[in-house]
Short mmCIF file of C-alpha atoms in Angstrom, two decimals:
data_model
loop_
_atom_site.label_atom_id
_atom_site.label_comp_id
_atom_site.label_asym_id
_atom_site.label_seq_id
_atom_site.Cartn_x
_atom_site.Cartn_y
_atom_site.Cartn_z
CA MET A 1 78.21 61.70 106.04
CA ASN A 2 78.43 60.73 102.46
CA PHE A 3 80.90 62.64 100.31
CA ASN A 4 80.57 63.14 96.64
CA THR A 5 84.13 62.83 95.34
CA ASP A 6 83.58 63.08 91.58
CA PHE A 7 83.80 66.89 91.43
CA GLN A 8 86.70 68.62 89.68
CA PRO A 9 88.93 70.50 92.07
CA VAL A 10 90.19 73.75 90.54
CA THR A 11 93.77 73.04 91.58
CA THR A 12 95.24 69.77 92.77
CA GLN A 13 98.96 69.74 92.08
CA PRO A 14 100.87 71.89 94.54
CA GLN A 15 103.97 71.88 92.32
CA GLU A 16 101.93 73.12 89.34
CA ILE A 17 100.28 75.86 91.43
CA GLU A 18 103.66 77.02 92.66
CA GLU A 19 105.18 77.16 89.15
CA LYS A 20 102.18 79.08 87.83
CA SER A 21 102.40 81.51 90.79
CA PHE A 22 106.14 82.09 90.28
CA LYS A 23 105.60 82.81 86.60
CA ILE A 24 102.90 85.42 87.46
CA ILE A 25 105.20 86.96 90.07
CA THR A 26 108.18 87.28 87.71
CA GLU A 27 106.01 88.87 85.02
CA GLU A 28 104.25 91.32 87.29
CA LEU A 29 107.32 92.30 89.23
CA GLY A 30 109.21 93.38 86.14
CA ALA A 31 112.49 95.26 86.66
CA HIS A 32 114.02 94.88 90.15
CA PRO A 33 117.29 95.53 91.92
CA PHE A 34 117.96 91.96 93.14
CA THR A 35 120.82 89.65 92.13
CA ASP A 36 120.18 86.22 90.58
CA GLU A 37 120.90 84.51 93.90
CA GLN A 38 118.62 86.88 95.86
CA PHE A 39 115.73 86.66 93.41
CA PRO A 40 114.34 83.22 94.39
CA ILE A 41 114.05 84.50 97.96
CA VAL A 42 112.21 87.65 96.84
CA GLN A 43 109.92 85.54 94.68
CA ARG A 44 109.01 83.20 97.56
CA VAL A 45 108.30 86.12 99.89
CA ILE A 46 105.92 87.59 97.32
CA HIS A 47 104.40 84.14 96.86
CA ALA A 48 103.70 83.89 100.57
CA SER A 49 102.29 87.44 100.97
CA ALA A 50 100.89 88.31 97.55
CA ASP A 51 102.55 91.64 98.27
CA PHE A 52 104.97 93.07 95.71
CA GLU A 53 105.67 96.10 97.89
CA LEU A 54 106.81 93.75 100.66
CA GLY A 55 108.99 91.79 98.22
CA ARG A 56 110.61 94.98 96.90
CA SER A 57 111.33 96.14 100.48
CA LEU A 58 113.74 93.24 101.11
CA VAL A 59 117.39 94.13 101.91
CA PHE A 60 120.23 91.64 101.71
CA HIS A 61 123.70 91.83 103.25
CA PRO A 62 126.02 91.00 100.28
CA HIS A 63 127.08 87.67 101.82
CA ALA A 64 123.68 86.69 103.19
CA VAL A 65 122.52 84.16 100.61
CA GLN A 66 125.82 82.29 100.47
CA ALA A 67 126.10 82.36 104.29
CA GLY A 68 122.60 80.92 104.64
CA ILE A 69 123.19 78.18 102.13
CA ARG A 70 126.51 77.29 103.82
CA ALA A 71 124.97 77.23 107.28
CA ILE A 72 122.11 74.93 106.19
CA ARG A 73 124.51 72.56 104.44
CA GLU A 74 126.74 72.51 107.56
CA GLY A 75 123.72 71.48 109.64
CA ARG A 76 123.70 74.67 111.78
CA ALA A 77 120.77 75.08 114.14
CA LEU A 78 117.83 77.27 113.09
CA VAL A 79 116.23 79.35 115.79
CA ALA A 80 112.71 80.73 115.31
CA ASP A 81 111.34 83.53 117.51
CA VAL A 82 107.82 82.11 117.60
CA GLN A 83 106.06 78.81 116.99
CA MET A 84 104.35 80.08 113.84
CA VAL A 85 107.77 80.42 112.24
CA GLN A 86 108.95 77.06 113.51
CA VAL A 87 106.01 75.07 112.19
CA GLY A 88 106.06 76.90 108.83
CA ILE A 89 109.65 75.96 108.02
CA SER A 90 109.93 72.91 105.78
CA LYS A 91 111.94 70.37 107.85
CA PRO A 92 113.15 67.69 105.44
CA ARG A 93 115.68 69.96 103.72
CA ILE A 94 117.02 71.09 107.12
CA VAL A 95 117.14 67.73 108.87
CA LYS A 96 118.82 66.19 105.82
CA TYR A 97 121.99 68.15 106.58
CA GLY A 98 121.87 67.59 110.36
CA GLY A 99 120.03 70.79 111.35
CA ASP A 100 116.87 71.32 113.31
CA VAL A 101 114.47 74.18 114.07
CA HIS A 102 114.34 75.39 117.67
CA VAL A 103 111.97 77.75 119.45
CA TYR A 104 112.39 78.77 123.08
CA ILE A 105 109.69 81.43 123.66
CA SER A 106 107.29 78.99 125.39
CA ASP A 107 109.89 77.25 127.62
CA PRO A 108 108.91 77.42 131.34
CA ASP A 109 112.44 78.53 132.36
CA VAL A 110 112.26 81.40 129.81
CA ALA A 111 108.99 82.63 131.28
CA ALA A 112 110.41 82.39 134.85
CA LYS A 113 113.61 84.24 133.88
CA ALA A 114 111.67 86.98 132.08
CA LYS A 115 109.56 87.53 135.17
CA GLU A 116 112.67 87.59 137.39
CA LEU A 117 114.43 90.13 135.14
CA ASN A 118 111.21 92.11 134.45
CA THR A 119 111.80 91.77 130.71
CA THR A 120 110.17 90.01 127.77
CA ARG A 121 110.15 86.28 127.02
CA ALA A 122 111.35 87.15 123.52
CA ILE A 123 114.54 88.70 124.94
CA VAL A 124 115.23 85.83 127.31
CA SER A 125 114.61 83.22 124.65
CA VAL A 126 117.14 84.89 122.32
CA ARG A 127 119.73 84.75 125.11
CA LYS A 128 118.93 81.09 125.69
CA ALA A 129 119.28 80.33 121.95
CA CYS A 130 122.65 82.09 121.79
CA GLU A 131 123.89 80.05 124.74
CA ALA A 132 122.64 76.81 123.18
CA HIS A 133 123.81 77.27 119.57
CA ASP A 134 126.97 78.68 118.02
CA GLY A 135 126.63 79.98 114.50
CA ALA A 136 122.86 79.50 114.30
CA ILE A 137 120.53 80.92 111.69
CA PHE A 138 117.95 83.16 113.41
CA ALA A 139 114.53 83.58 111.86
CA ILE A 140 112.69 86.40 113.60
CA GLY A 141 109.25 87.15 112.18
CA ASN A 142 107.38 88.55 115.05
CA ALA A 143 109.19 90.19 117.96
CA PRO A 144 111.20 93.40 117.47
CA THR A 145 112.46 92.98 121.04
CA ALA A 146 114.00 89.62 120.07
CA LEU A 147 115.72 91.18 117.09
CA LEU A 148 117.02 94.15 119.13
CA GLU A 149 118.40 91.81 121.78
CA LEU A 150 120.14 89.70 119.18
CA ILE A 151 121.71 92.81 117.62
CA ARG A 152 122.92 93.88 121.06
CA LEU A 153 124.49 90.47 121.70
CA VAL A 154 126.23 90.57 118.34
CA LYS A 155 127.60 94.02 119.08
CA GLU A 156 128.93 93.02 122.48
CA GLY A 157 130.47 89.90 120.92
CA SER A 158 128.49 87.27 122.85
CA ALA A 159 126.58 86.06 119.77
CA LYS A 160 127.95 85.02 116.38
CA PRO A 161 124.97 83.88 114.27
CA SER A 162 125.74 82.65 110.76
CA LEU A 163 122.70 84.51 109.40
CA ILE A 164 119.96 86.76 110.85
CA VAL A 165 116.65 86.76 109.01
CA GLY A 166 114.98 89.65 110.81
CA VAL A 167 111.53 90.58 109.46
CA PRO A 168 109.34 91.50 112.45
CA VAL A 169 106.01 93.19 111.61
CA GLY A 170 104.27 96.00 113.41
CA PHE A 171 103.80 99.60 114.38
CA VAL A 172 106.06 99.84 117.43
CA SER A 173 109.82 99.25 117.00
CA ALA A 174 109.55 96.80 114.05
CA ALA A 175 110.88 99.18 111.32
CA GLU A 176 113.42 100.65 113.78
CA SER A 177 114.75 97.20 114.75
CA LYS A 178 115.27 96.32 111.10
CA GLU A 179 117.13 99.60 110.41
CA GLU A 180 119.45 98.64 113.32
CA LEU A 181 120.03 95.24 111.74
CA MET A 182 121.02 96.84 108.45
CA LYS A 183 123.87 98.62 110.23
CA LEU A 184 125.60 95.35 111.17
CA ASP A 185 128.28 93.93 108.94
CA ILE A 186 127.29 90.31 109.38
CA PRO A 187 125.01 88.31 107.03
CA PHE A 188 121.38 89.46 107.35
CA ILE A 189 118.17 89.39 105.30
CA THR A 190 115.60 91.98 106.31
CA ASN A 191 113.17 94.55 104.87
CA ARG A 192 112.42 98.18 105.22
CA GLY A 193 109.24 99.36 106.93
CA ARG A 194 106.47 98.02 109.14
CA LYS A 195 105.52 95.00 107.07
CA GLY A 196 106.99 91.55 107.65
CA GLY A 197 105.79 88.63 109.75
CA SER A 198 106.05 84.91 110.29
CA PRO A 199 105.24 83.87 106.70
CA VAL A 200 107.98 86.17 105.44
CA ALA A 201 110.57 84.62 107.79
CA VAL A 202 109.36 81.18 106.74
CA ALA A 203 109.49 82.04 103.03
CA VAL A 204 113.09 83.27 103.31
CA ILE A 205 114.25 80.15 105.14
CA ASN A 206 112.40 77.79 102.82
CA ALA A 207 113.83 79.52 99.75
CA LEU A 208 117.34 79.26 101.26
CA SER A 209 116.94 75.57 102.00
CA ILE A 210 115.80 74.90 98.43
CA LEU A 211 118.89 76.72 97.17
CA ALA A 212 121.09 74.82 99.61
CA ASP A 213 119.62 71.49 98.52
CA ALA A 214 119.97 72.32 94.83
CA GLN A 215 123.64 73.09 95.27
CA GLY A 216 124.24 69.53 96.35
CA ARG A 217 122.70 68.01 93.24
CA MET B 1 128.36 83.22 128.27
CA ASN B 2 127.91 86.25 130.49
CA PHE B 3 124.97 88.49 129.68
CA ASN B 4 124.81 92.12 130.52
CA THR B 5 121.25 92.65 131.70
CA ASP B 6 121.28 96.34 132.66
CA PHE B 7 120.47 97.73 129.22
CA GLN B 8 117.15 99.44 128.56
CA PRO B 9 114.92 97.44 126.24
CA VAL B 10 112.99 99.73 123.88
CA THR B 11 109.72 97.95 124.56
CA THR B 12 108.96 95.55 127.39
CA GLN B 13 105.20 95.58 128.05
CA PRO B 14 103.22 93.69 125.38
CA GLN B 15 99.94 95.24 126.51
CA GLU B 16 101.44 98.73 126.18
CA ILE B 17 102.86 97.97 122.69
CA GLU B 18 99.47 96.70 121.60
CA GLU B 19 97.59 99.74 122.90
CA LYS B 20 100.03 102.09 121.21
CA SER B 21 99.78 100.12 117.93
CA PHE B 22 95.95 100.18 117.99
CA LYS B 23 95.97 103.94 118.58
CA ILE B 24 98.24 104.44 115.52
CA ILE B 25 96.05 102.13 113.41
CA THR B 26 92.84 103.98 114.32
CA GLU B 27 94.42 107.34 113.55
CA GLU B 28 95.98 106.33 110.24
CA LEU B 29 93.01 104.34 109.02
CA GLY B 30 90.68 107.32 109.34
CA ALA B 31 87.20 106.87 107.77
CA HIS B 32 86.19 103.28 107.05
CA PRO B 33 83.06 101.35 106.20
CA PHE B 34 83.10 98.90 109.15
CA THR B 35 80.59 98.60 111.98
CA ASP B 36 81.59 98.97 115.64
CA GLU B 37 81.51 95.24 116.12
CA GLN B 38 83.61 94.58 112.99
CA PHE B 39 86.18 97.24 113.74
CA PRO B 40 88.20 95.43 116.42
CA ILE B 41 88.69 92.60 113.97
CA VAL B 42 89.86 94.91 111.16
CA GLN B 43 92.18 96.61 113.67
CA ARG B 44 93.76 93.33 114.73
CA VAL B 45 94.27 92.25 111.08
CA ILE B 46 96.10 95.51 110.40
CA HIS B 47 98.10 95.02 113.60
CA ALA B 48 99.22 91.60 112.39
CA SER B 49 100.08 92.66 108.84
CA ALA B 50 100.91 96.38 109.09
CA ASP B 51 98.85 96.50 105.90
CA PHE B 52 95.97 98.98 105.74
CA GLU B 53 95.01 97.84 102.23
CA LEU B 54 94.56 94.32 103.58
CA GLY B 55 92.49 95.60 106.53
CA ARG B 56 90.26 97.63 104.17
CA SER B 57 89.72 94.55 101.95
CA LEU B 58 87.95 92.60 104.69
CA VAL B 59 84.33 91.58 103.99
CA PHE B 60 81.89 90.47 106.70
CA HIS B 61 78.66 88.56 106.37
CA PRO B 62 76.18 90.63 108.44
CA HIS B 63 75.85 87.91 111.12
CA ALA B 64 79.51 86.88 111.15
CA VAL B 65 80.74 88.57 114.29
CA GLN B 66 77.80 87.55 116.46
CA ALA B 67 77.93 84.00 115.06
CA GLY B 68 81.63 83.79 115.86
CA ILE B 69 81.18 85.10 119.39
CA ARG B 70 78.32 82.70 120.05
CA ALA B 71 80.22 79.71 118.64
CA ILE B 72 83.26 80.44 120.82
CA ARG B 73 81.08 80.88 123.94
CA GLU B 74 79.29 77.62 123.15
CA GLY B 75 82.63 75.83 123.02
CA ARG B 76 82.38 74.90 119.33
CA ALA B 77 85.45 73.32 117.73
CA LEU B 78 87.86 75.49 115.79
CA VAL B 79 89.39 73.94 112.69
CA ALA B 80 92.57 75.46 111.18
CA ASP B 81 93.67 74.50 107.66
CA VAL B 82 97.38 74.51 108.55
CA GLN B 83 99.58 74.26 111.64
CA MET B 84 100.72 77.90 111.37
CA VAL B 85 97.11 78.96 112.01
CA GLN B 86 96.63 76.45 114.79
CA VAL B 87 99.73 77.51 116.80
CA GLY B 88 98.98 81.22 116.29
CA ILE B 89 95.51 81.09 117.84
CA SER B 90 95.50 82.10 121.47
CA LYS B 91 94.17 79.04 123.29
CA PRO B 92 93.13 80.18 126.85
CA ARG B 93 90.06 82.10 125.63
CA ILE B 94 89.00 79.12 123.52
CA VAL B 95 89.59 76.35 126.02
CA LYS B 96 87.87 78.43 128.77
CA TYR B 97 84.54 77.83 127.01
CA GLY B 98 85.18 74.17 126.19
CA GLY B 99 86.50 74.60 122.65
CA ASP B 100 89.80 73.46 121.11
CA VAL B 101 91.74 74.11 117.90
CA HIS B 102 92.10 71.20 115.51
CA VAL B 103 94.22 70.68 112.41
CA TYR B 104 94.06 67.58 110.22
CA ILE B 105 96.36 68.35 107.25
CA SER B 106 99.30 66.32 108.66
CA ASP B 107 97.29 63.28 109.79
CA PRO B 108 98.60 60.08 108.18
CA ASP B 109 95.08 58.91 107.19
CA VAL B 110 94.53 62.23 105.42
CA ALA B 111 97.73 61.79 103.40
CA ALA B 112 96.75 58.20 102.54
CA LYS B 113 93.22 59.15 101.52
CA ALA B 114 94.49 62.07 99.38
CA LYS B 115 96.79 59.70 97.52
CA GLU B 116 94.00 57.17 97.05
CA LEU B 117 91.58 59.81 95.68
CA ASN B 118 94.31 61.65 93.72
CA THR B 119 93.42 64.91 95.40
CA THR B 120 94.98 67.32 97.92
CA ARG B 121 95.45 66.77 101.63
CA ALA B 122 93.79 70.12 102.14
CA ILE B 123 90.55 68.80 100.60
CA VAL B 124 90.62 65.53 102.51
CA SER B 125 91.34 67.27 105.79
CA VAL B 126 88.35 69.56 105.35
CA ARG B 127 86.14 66.48 104.80
CA LYS B 128 87.56 64.87 107.93
CA ALA B 129 86.95 68.04 109.94
CA CYS B 130 83.35 68.23 108.77
CA GLU B 131 82.76 64.63 109.73
CA ALA B 132 84.33 65.18 113.19
CA HIS B 133 82.72 68.49 114.15
CA ASP B 134 79.23 69.91 113.74
CA GLY B 135 78.94 73.67 113.73
CA ALA B 136 82.69 74.28 113.85
CA ILE B 137 84.47 77.57 113.15
CA PHE B 138 86.81 77.14 110.20
CA ALA B 139 89.94 79.26 109.96
CA ILE B 140 91.50 78.93 106.49
CA GLY B 141 94.58 81.03 105.94
CA ASN B 142 96.52 79.09 103.40
CA ALA B 143 94.83 76.66 101.05
CA PRO B 144 92.25 77.87 98.48
CA THR B 145 91.44 74.18 97.75
CA ALA B 146 90.39 73.71 101.40
CA LEU B 147 88.10 76.71 101.17
CA LEU B 148 86.57 75.66 97.86
CA GLU B 149 85.92 72.18 99.26
CA LEU B 150 84.25 73.62 102.34
CA ILE B 151 82.05 75.82 100.14
CA ARG B 152 81.09 72.79 98.12
CA LEU B 153 80.17 70.78 101.22
CA VAL B 154 78.08 73.68 102.50
CA LYS B 155 76.26 73.94 99.19
CA GLU B 156 75.48 70.21 99.10
CA GLY B 157 74.29 70.36 102.70
CA SER B 158 76.94 68.06 104.24
CA ALA B 159 78.65 70.81 106.27
CA LYS B 160 77.07 73.42 108.51
CA PRO B 161 79.91 75.45 110.01
CA SER B 162 78.97 78.19 112.47
CA LEU B 163 81.48 80.54 110.88
CA ILE B 164 83.94 80.38 107.99
CA VAL B 165 87.04 82.60 108.27
CA GLY B 166 88.39 82.22 104.75
CA VAL B 167 91.47 84.30 103.94
CA PRO B 168 93.82 82.23 101.81
CA VAL B 169 96.68 84.06 100.17
CA GLY B 170 98.17 83.61 96.72
CA PHE B 171 98.16 83.99 92.97
CA VAL B 172 96.25 80.87 91.94
CA SER B 173 92.61 80.45 93.06
CA ALA B 174 92.89 82.45 96.34
CA ALA B 175 90.96 85.55 95.24
CA GLU B 176 88.48 83.35 93.30
CA SER B 177 87.84 81.07 96.31
CA LYS B 178 87.07 84.12 98.44
CA GLU B 179 84.65 85.51 95.86
CA GLU B 180 82.81 82.12 96.01
CA LEU B 181 82.65 82.36 99.79
CA MET B 182 81.04 85.80 99.56
CA LYS B 183 78.16 84.29 97.59
CA LEU B 184 77.15 82.04 100.50
CA ASP B 185 74.44 83.17 102.90
CA ILE B 186 76.09 81.76 106.00
CA PRO B 187 78.36 83.62 108.45
CA PHE B 188 81.75 84.33 106.89
CA ILE B 189 84.66 86.69 107.26
CA THR B 190 86.91 87.03 104.22
CA ASN B 191 88.70 89.61 102.10
CA ARG B 192 88.89 90.64 98.47
CA GLY B 193 92.02 89.97 96.43
CA ARG B 194 95.18 87.91 96.60
CA LYS B 195 96.35 88.96 100.03
CA GLY B 196 95.55 87.05 103.22
CA GLY B 197 97.43 84.29 105.01
CA SER B 198 97.86 82.52 108.31
CA PRO B 199 98.44 85.68 110.43
CA VAL B 200 95.18 87.19 109.06
CA ALA B 201 93.18 84.06 109.98
CA VAL B 202 94.84 84.08 113.40
CA ALA B 203 94.12 87.77 113.95
CA VAL B 204 90.41 87.34 113.09
CA ILE B 205 90.00 84.40 115.48
CA ASN B 206 91.94 86.08 118.31
CA ALA B 207 89.88 89.27 117.92
CA LEU B 208 86.67 87.26 118.03
CA SER B 209 87.74 85.37 121.15
CA ILE B 210 88.60 88.69 122.88
CA LEU B 211 85.10 89.94 122.01
CA ALA B 212 83.53 86.67 123.19
CA ASP B 213 85.39 86.81 126.47
CA ALA B 214 84.54 90.49 127.05
CA GLN B 215 80.81 89.73 126.58
CA GLY B 216 80.92 87.45 129.60
CA ARG B 217 82.33 90.06 131.93
#
């Protein structure tokens, strides 16, 4: 196959595209209730979803942004509920501080344990993550059951995550699980309603890691 | 750590959750312009996004669903623009018919070639995919530049995909790239506007593979 390479691509510089996008987002969003430290996260969520309603639905625990920045800079583990979240997270700014992104949902022992206990792999994988990592950042974009289990472990005192990013999407239990998260007095970033998803979880973490990295400069 | 496992999880059966979700979606969506064969795809996109507006924005080439089903059953290659799409696609129903899901964006030779040509990795990876696979299904959830390049290759006759699922998200070129796709007279599934993303591309492909698999029963 012979490719003609002398055409003019509409857009070639990712950095330029991003800057242009962020400018559009700031203009179109207008007045909003977010603080200066929360705003870059809201902006990146809107960038990933093209959904202003979703951006406006974000809810931050007052210490969430600083807790997330600190945890990344301390090299705390990141735990993703599903592979889509894991692969979406930009690794260099995590690895640089000694952290890594883990996902347990597809582990054979998780599947076996879920079958044994007649429960979901999402629930068992959250338990495994809490056993493996103290003070981890959790990024839950898909499974309300994972978020509900994490909330339960926090309440009973067996899990002490440094930050919970809980933004599952869907029609059954997603909104409810996020309302439960909002009742906790530990650092969380979540949103109201049914919307959410892997790209939202990824956008929040990537925005936090950019803030964390900028703080070191 | 000692886990209390006698609590009642709110939801434990994924199949049950999905059925309940699909019932809610059908009820709340009400009247819609989609055909019976398009509807399961629309339903799954809404399920993945909790966004009825996004579901309603889907646009199908008249032969798209049948072309997609045929390509999956013939074991044609699937090409994802980014890893998030690749890992989200359910593999068993693809592999069963001899297909597989490829992604080239992170290949070292793609990065090198992009640098050499002063263009994006997305563009180079689309070229590599077209060289590697005849009649592939493309699933583009992220990069408008990848979609625009694929459209260009189709127009010049160097690419003949069996189906293009083109649903990039964003503020710069995403909507425009999808409008260009709608002008082609080859099988495509896309949507109008800025919204889209990896979960949308994944939902379309997973819905198609369920339809493909059901046809064989």
